[in-house]
Amino acid sequence: MSRFYLYNQTLPYDEDICHEFKGHRNIVLADVPPTCVKFGSRSPISKAINAFLNTGLGGVIYCGVTDDGVCKGLTFSPYQMDHMRVSIQDAMNNFQPSVPPHRWKLEFVPVVEENPSPQELKNLYLSSEKYAVSERQRSHVIGTYNYCWCDKDAVAAFNNGHIHGDYVAEIVVHPWESSNPLDSQMVGTKTKLHPIHECDDHKVYIRQNASVKCLTLQEVIELTKSQVKSYYARVMGQH
């Protein structure tokens, strides 16, 4: 059964070490409007992605959910969905080390007024297939707070009476699994500990409960030492 959210539904969990709520879809700092940067009222999503990666436990970022866990949704056209996916992949490529595609996924879950019928829900999920393949292969303008062509297209569609659906965009960062060959090949040490990624802003973040913390170089060193120590403590305990 395909999933959906209800408008003004309160999610059954709070922000914590594995859940983050966002009311916007600005992936990197360059996407954030200057006024929001000036007043510090909006944090780019890439920081939360980086923190989930560096904690190693994974997590989910819910774009379209308020800080207190109320589902409002964000309006997306299929082209804007493509834009968000490309923007996330570009941010992941700019992490150091870069993040391979198997470490994350993006899902768009419809937001509806009431419980939809199976056919209505199916139509919400299949609506993007009505759009031209040639347009969906068109390059997007990313890394800027200015409108991309897909945003202008969505505005034009709205002015012509076409209303696109609302969705919660779920960015899923998968937990690190050293037994997974795709994960283990990312590191060259015997410990197979998860790598520490530098964010696209050249800083390192980790998740602490419901917050994102920026680490100093010394804190990164101490974190790595602690992880190695814990690893060998487990190994010694098995013998």
GROMACS .gro file of C-alpha atoms in nm:
model
  239
    1MET     CA    1   0.000   0.000   0.000
    2SER     CA    2   0.144   0.339  -0.100
    3ARG     CA    3   0.201   0.579   0.187
    4PHE     CA    4   0.050   0.923   0.239
    5TYR     CA    5   0.029   1.200   0.499
    6LEU     CA    6  -0.275   1.401   0.606
    7TYR     CA    7  -0.267   1.780   0.619
    8ASN     CA    8  -0.196   1.902   0.975
    9GLN     CA    9  -0.122   1.548   1.088
   10THR     CA   10   0.125   1.537   1.376
   11LEU     CA   11   0.401   1.287   1.315
   12PRO     CA   12   0.431   1.009   1.577
   13TYR     CA   13   0.787   1.108   1.670
   14ASP     CA   14   0.980   1.420   1.760
   15GLU     CA   15   1.305   1.548   1.616
   16ASP     CA   16   1.580   1.330   1.759
   17ILE     CA   17   1.907   1.167   1.661
   18CYS     CA   18   1.741   1.003   1.357
   19HIS     CA   19   1.460   1.246   1.259
   20GLU     CA   20   1.481   1.605   1.131
   21PHE     CA   21   1.193   1.830   1.021
   22LYS     CA   22   1.230   2.101   0.757
   23GLY     CA   23   0.975   2.350   0.626
   24HIS     CA   24   1.173   2.420   0.308
   25ARG     CA   25   1.373   2.247   0.033
   26ASN     CA   26   1.695   2.452   0.025
   27ILE     CA   27   1.967   2.188  -0.005
   28VAL     CA   28   2.290   2.390   0.019
   29LEU     CA   29   2.372   2.733   0.162
   30ALA     CA   30   2.366   2.893  -0.185
   31ASP     CA   31   1.998   2.789  -0.214
   32VAL     CA   32   1.900   2.984   0.099
   33PRO     CA   33   1.762   3.336   0.034
   34PRO     CA   34   2.001   3.612   0.154
   35THR     CA   35   1.751   3.746   0.408
   36CYS     CA   36   1.731   3.403   0.574
   37VAL     CA   37   2.111   3.380   0.575
   38LYS     CA   38   2.141   3.728   0.729
   39PHE     CA   39   1.904   3.651   1.016
   40GLY     CA   40   2.004   3.285   1.052
   41SER     CA   41   1.642   3.179   1.016
   42ARG     CA   42   1.702   2.887   0.781
   43SER     CA   43   1.966   2.614   0.777
   44PRO     CA   44   2.051   2.427   0.455
   45ILE     CA   45   1.947   2.063   0.444
   46SER     CA   46   2.300   1.949   0.356
   47LYS     CA   47   2.408   2.010   0.718
   48ALA     CA   48   2.153   1.759   0.846
   49ILE     CA   49   2.250   1.508   0.575
   50ASN     CA   50   2.616   1.547   0.671
   51ALA     CA   51   2.535   1.501   1.040
   52PHE     CA   52   2.339   1.180   0.979
   53LEU     CA   53   2.624   1.041   0.768
   54ASN     CA   54   2.886   1.124   1.028
   55THR     CA   55   2.686   0.982   1.317
   56GLY     CA   56   2.669   0.652   1.128
   57LEU     CA   57   2.315   0.571   1.244
   58GLY     CA   58   2.143   0.717   0.942
   59GLY     CA   59   1.826   0.923   0.961
   60VAL     CA   60   1.537   1.081   0.775
   61ILE     CA   61   1.484   1.447   0.688
   62TYR     CA   62   1.116   1.533   0.637
   63CYS     CA   63   1.082   1.838   0.410
   64GLY     CA   64   0.733   1.978   0.449
   65VAL     CA   65   0.698   1.923   0.825
   66THR     CA   66   0.716   2.204   1.081
   67ASP     CA   67   0.957   2.204   1.375
   68ASP     CA   68   0.679   2.084   1.605
   69GLY     CA   69   0.607   1.785   1.380
   70VAL     CA   70   0.295   1.907   1.197
   71CYS     CA   71   0.265   1.800   0.834
   72LYS     CA   72   0.205   2.089   0.593
   73GLY     CA   73   0.365   1.956   0.276
   74LEU     CA   74   0.552   2.136   0.001
   75THR     CA   75   0.419   2.181  -0.351
   76PHE     CA   76   0.620   1.999  -0.618
   77SER     CA   77   0.579   1.959  -0.991
   78PRO     CA   78   0.751   1.651  -1.137
   79TYR     CA   79   1.021   1.882  -1.277
   80GLN     CA   80   1.079   2.030  -0.929
   81MET     CA   81   1.108   1.678  -0.791
   82ASP     CA   82   1.381   1.613  -1.046
   83HIS     CA   83   1.548   1.941  -0.946
   84MET     CA   84   1.560   1.840  -0.581
   85ARG     CA   85   1.707   1.500  -0.664
   86VAL     CA   86   1.978   1.657  -0.883
   87SER     CA   87   2.054   1.917  -0.616
   88ILE     CA   88   2.099   1.652  -0.345
   89GLN     CA   89   2.322   1.441  -0.569
   90ASP     CA   90   2.536   1.747  -0.646
   91ALA     CA   91   2.572   1.824  -0.275
   92MET     CA   92   2.669   1.461  -0.206
   93ASN     CA   93   2.930   1.481  -0.482
   94ASN     CA   94   3.076   1.790  -0.315
   95PHE     CA   95   3.112   1.621   0.022
   96GLN     CA   96   3.465   1.500   0.103
   97PRO     CA   97   3.477   1.209   0.056
   98SER     CA   98   3.185   1.207  -0.186
   99VAL     CA   99   2.876   1.006  -0.096
  100PRO     CA  100   2.778   0.723  -0.335
  101PRO     CA  101   2.412   0.685  -0.441
  102HIS     CA  102   2.350   0.370  -0.235
  103ARG     CA  103   2.392   0.568   0.090
  104TRP     CA  104   2.074   0.772   0.044
  105LYS     CA  105   1.737   0.792  -0.128
  106LEU     CA  106   1.467   1.053  -0.188
  107GLU     CA  107   1.095   0.977  -0.170
  108PHE     CA  108   0.797   1.206  -0.229
  109VAL     CA  109   0.498   1.109  -0.014
  110PRO     CA  110   0.164   1.278  -0.104
  111VAL     CA  111  -0.015   1.500   0.148
  112VAL     CA  112  -0.395   1.477   0.127
  113GLU     CA  113  -0.704   1.619   0.299
  114GLU     CA  114  -0.854   1.283   0.392
  115ASN     CA  115  -0.792   0.913   0.344
  116PRO     CA  116  -0.778   0.869  -0.035
  117SER     CA  117  -0.911   0.571  -0.223
  118PRO     CA  118  -0.651   0.330  -0.365
  119GLN     CA  119  -0.709   0.472  -0.715
  120GLU     CA  120  -0.675   0.834  -0.598
  121LEU     CA  121  -0.350   0.750  -0.425
  122LYS     CA  122  -0.224   0.566  -0.731
  123ASN     CA  123  -0.300   0.873  -0.943
  124LEU     CA  124  -0.098   1.093  -0.708
  125TYR     CA  125   0.203   0.867  -0.745
  126LEU     CA  126   0.167   0.829  -1.122
  127SER     CA  127   0.096   1.194  -1.207
  128SER     CA  128   0.460   1.261  -1.291
  129GLU     CA  129   0.449   1.007  -1.575
  130LYS     CA  130   0.231   1.244  -1.778
  131TYR     CA  131   0.521   1.484  -1.829
  132ALA     CA  132   0.749   1.490  -2.133
  133VAL     CA  133   1.062   1.280  -2.101
  134SER     CA  134   1.256   1.540  -2.302
  135GLU     CA  135   1.178   1.808  -2.043
  136ARG     CA  136   1.267   1.578  -1.755
  137GLN     CA  137   1.613   1.535  -1.909
  138ARG     CA  138   1.667   1.912  -1.926
  139SER     CA  139   1.947   2.052  -1.707
  140HIS     CA  140   1.848   2.233  -1.388
  141VAL     CA  141   2.001   2.549  -1.243
  142ILE     CA  142   2.121   2.449  -0.896
  143GLY     CA  143   2.323   2.612  -0.619
  144THR     CA  144   2.132   2.941  -0.629
  145TYR     CA  145   1.830   3.093  -0.455
  146ASN     CA  146   1.708   3.227  -0.791
  147TYR     CA  147   1.432   3.048  -0.980
  148CYS     CA  148   1.521   2.754  -1.201
  149TRP     CA  149   1.323   2.699  -1.522
  150CYS     CA  150   1.124   2.429  -1.339
  151ASP     CA  151   1.006   2.684  -1.081
  152LYS     CA  152   0.898   2.925  -1.353
  153ASP     CA  153   0.717   2.639  -1.526
  154ALA     CA  154   0.532   2.558  -1.201
  155VAL     CA  155   0.426   2.923  -1.159
  156ALA     CA  156   0.304   2.934  -1.519
  157ALA     CA  157   0.107   2.613  -1.466
  158PHE     CA  158  -0.052   2.758  -1.150
  159ASN     CA  159  -0.149   3.077  -1.333
  160ASN     CA  160  -0.317   2.859  -1.595
  161GLY     CA  161  -0.522   2.680  -1.332
  162HIS     CA  162  -0.311   2.364  -1.295
  163ILE     CA  163  -0.250   2.288  -0.928
  164HIS     CA  164   0.039   2.056  -0.848
  165GLY     CA  165   0.021   1.825  -0.549
  166ASP     CA  166   0.171   1.872  -0.204
  167TYR     CA  167   0.426   1.623  -0.075
  168VAL     CA  168   0.660   1.551   0.211
  169ALA     CA  169   1.002   1.499   0.056
  170GLU     CA  170   1.177   1.235   0.265
  171ILE     CA  171   1.555   1.231   0.237
  172VAL     CA  172   1.668   0.899   0.380
  173VAL     CA  173   2.030   0.853   0.489
  174HIS     CA  174   2.093   0.483   0.533
  175PRO     CA  175   2.275   0.356   0.844
  176TRP     CA  176   2.638   0.254   0.797
  177GLU     CA  177   2.675  -0.123   0.764
  178SER     CA  178   3.034  -0.246   0.764
  179SER     CA  179   2.911  -0.589   0.648
  180ASN     CA  180   2.764  -0.433   0.333
  181PRO     CA  181   3.026  -0.465   0.054
  182LEU     CA  182   2.913  -0.131  -0.091
  183ASP     CA  183   2.987   0.038   0.242
  184SER     CA  184   3.305  -0.150   0.330
  185GLN     CA  185   3.469  -0.070  -0.003
  186MET     CA  186   3.446   0.300   0.083
  187VAL     CA  187   3.714   0.266   0.351
  188GLY     CA  188   4.063   0.124   0.342
  189THR     CA  189   4.114   0.030   0.706
  190LYS     CA  190   4.063  -0.296   0.891
  191THR     CA  191   3.819  -0.138   1.132
  192LYS     CA  192   3.569  -0.061   0.851
  193LEU     CA  193   3.440   0.236   1.051
  194HIS     CA  194   3.215   0.478   0.868
  195PRO     CA  195   3.400   0.768   0.705
  196ILE     CA  196   3.375   1.122   0.838
  197HIS     CA  197   3.247   1.343   0.557
  198GLU     CA  198   3.323   1.712   0.515
  199CYS     CA  199   3.009   1.901   0.415
  200ASP     CA  200   2.982   2.114   0.101
  201ASP     CA  201   3.061   2.420   0.319
  202HIS     CA  202   3.393   2.251   0.422
  203LYS     CA  203   3.276   2.187   0.778
  204VAL     CA  204   3.202   1.864   0.963
  205TYR     CA  205   2.872   1.805   1.144
  206ILE     CA  206   2.737   1.534   1.371
  207ARG     CA  207   2.396   1.466   1.519
  208GLN     CA  208   2.349   1.528   1.892
  209ASN     CA  209   1.998   1.430   1.995
  210ALA     CA  210   1.774   1.670   1.797
  211SER     CA  211   2.046   1.917   1.701
  212VAL     CA  212   2.329   1.943   1.451
  213LYS     CA  213   2.674   2.025   1.591
  214CYS     CA  214   2.968   2.161   1.394
  215LEU     CA  215   3.294   1.995   1.499
  216THR     CA  216   3.636   2.153   1.527
  217LEU     CA  217   3.935   1.968   1.381
  218GLN     CA  218   4.037   1.855   1.729
  219GLU     CA  219   3.687   1.724   1.796
  220VAL     CA  220   3.698   1.525   1.470
  221ILE     CA  221   4.030   1.372   1.582
  222GLU     CA  222   3.890   1.285   1.924
  223LEU     CA  223   3.575   1.136   1.768
  224THR     CA  224   3.784   0.912   1.543
  225LYS     CA  225   4.002   0.802   1.835
  226SER     CA  226   3.691   0.715   2.035
  227GLN     CA  227   3.542   0.511   1.749
  228VAL     CA  228   3.866   0.316   1.697
  229LYS     CA  229   3.892   0.251   2.071
  230SER     CA  230   3.533   0.124   2.085
  231TYR     CA  231   3.594  -0.100   1.784
  232TYR     CA  232   3.896  -0.272   1.937
  233ALA     CA  233   3.720  -0.302   2.273
  234ARG     CA  234   3.447  -0.502   2.098
  235VAL     CA  235   3.705  -0.714   1.914
  236MET     CA  236   3.893  -0.791   2.236
  237GLY     CA  237   3.566  -0.879   2.407
  238GLN     CA  238   3.498  -1.147   2.147
  239HIS     CA  239   3.817  -1.337   2.231
   0.00000   0.00000   0.00000
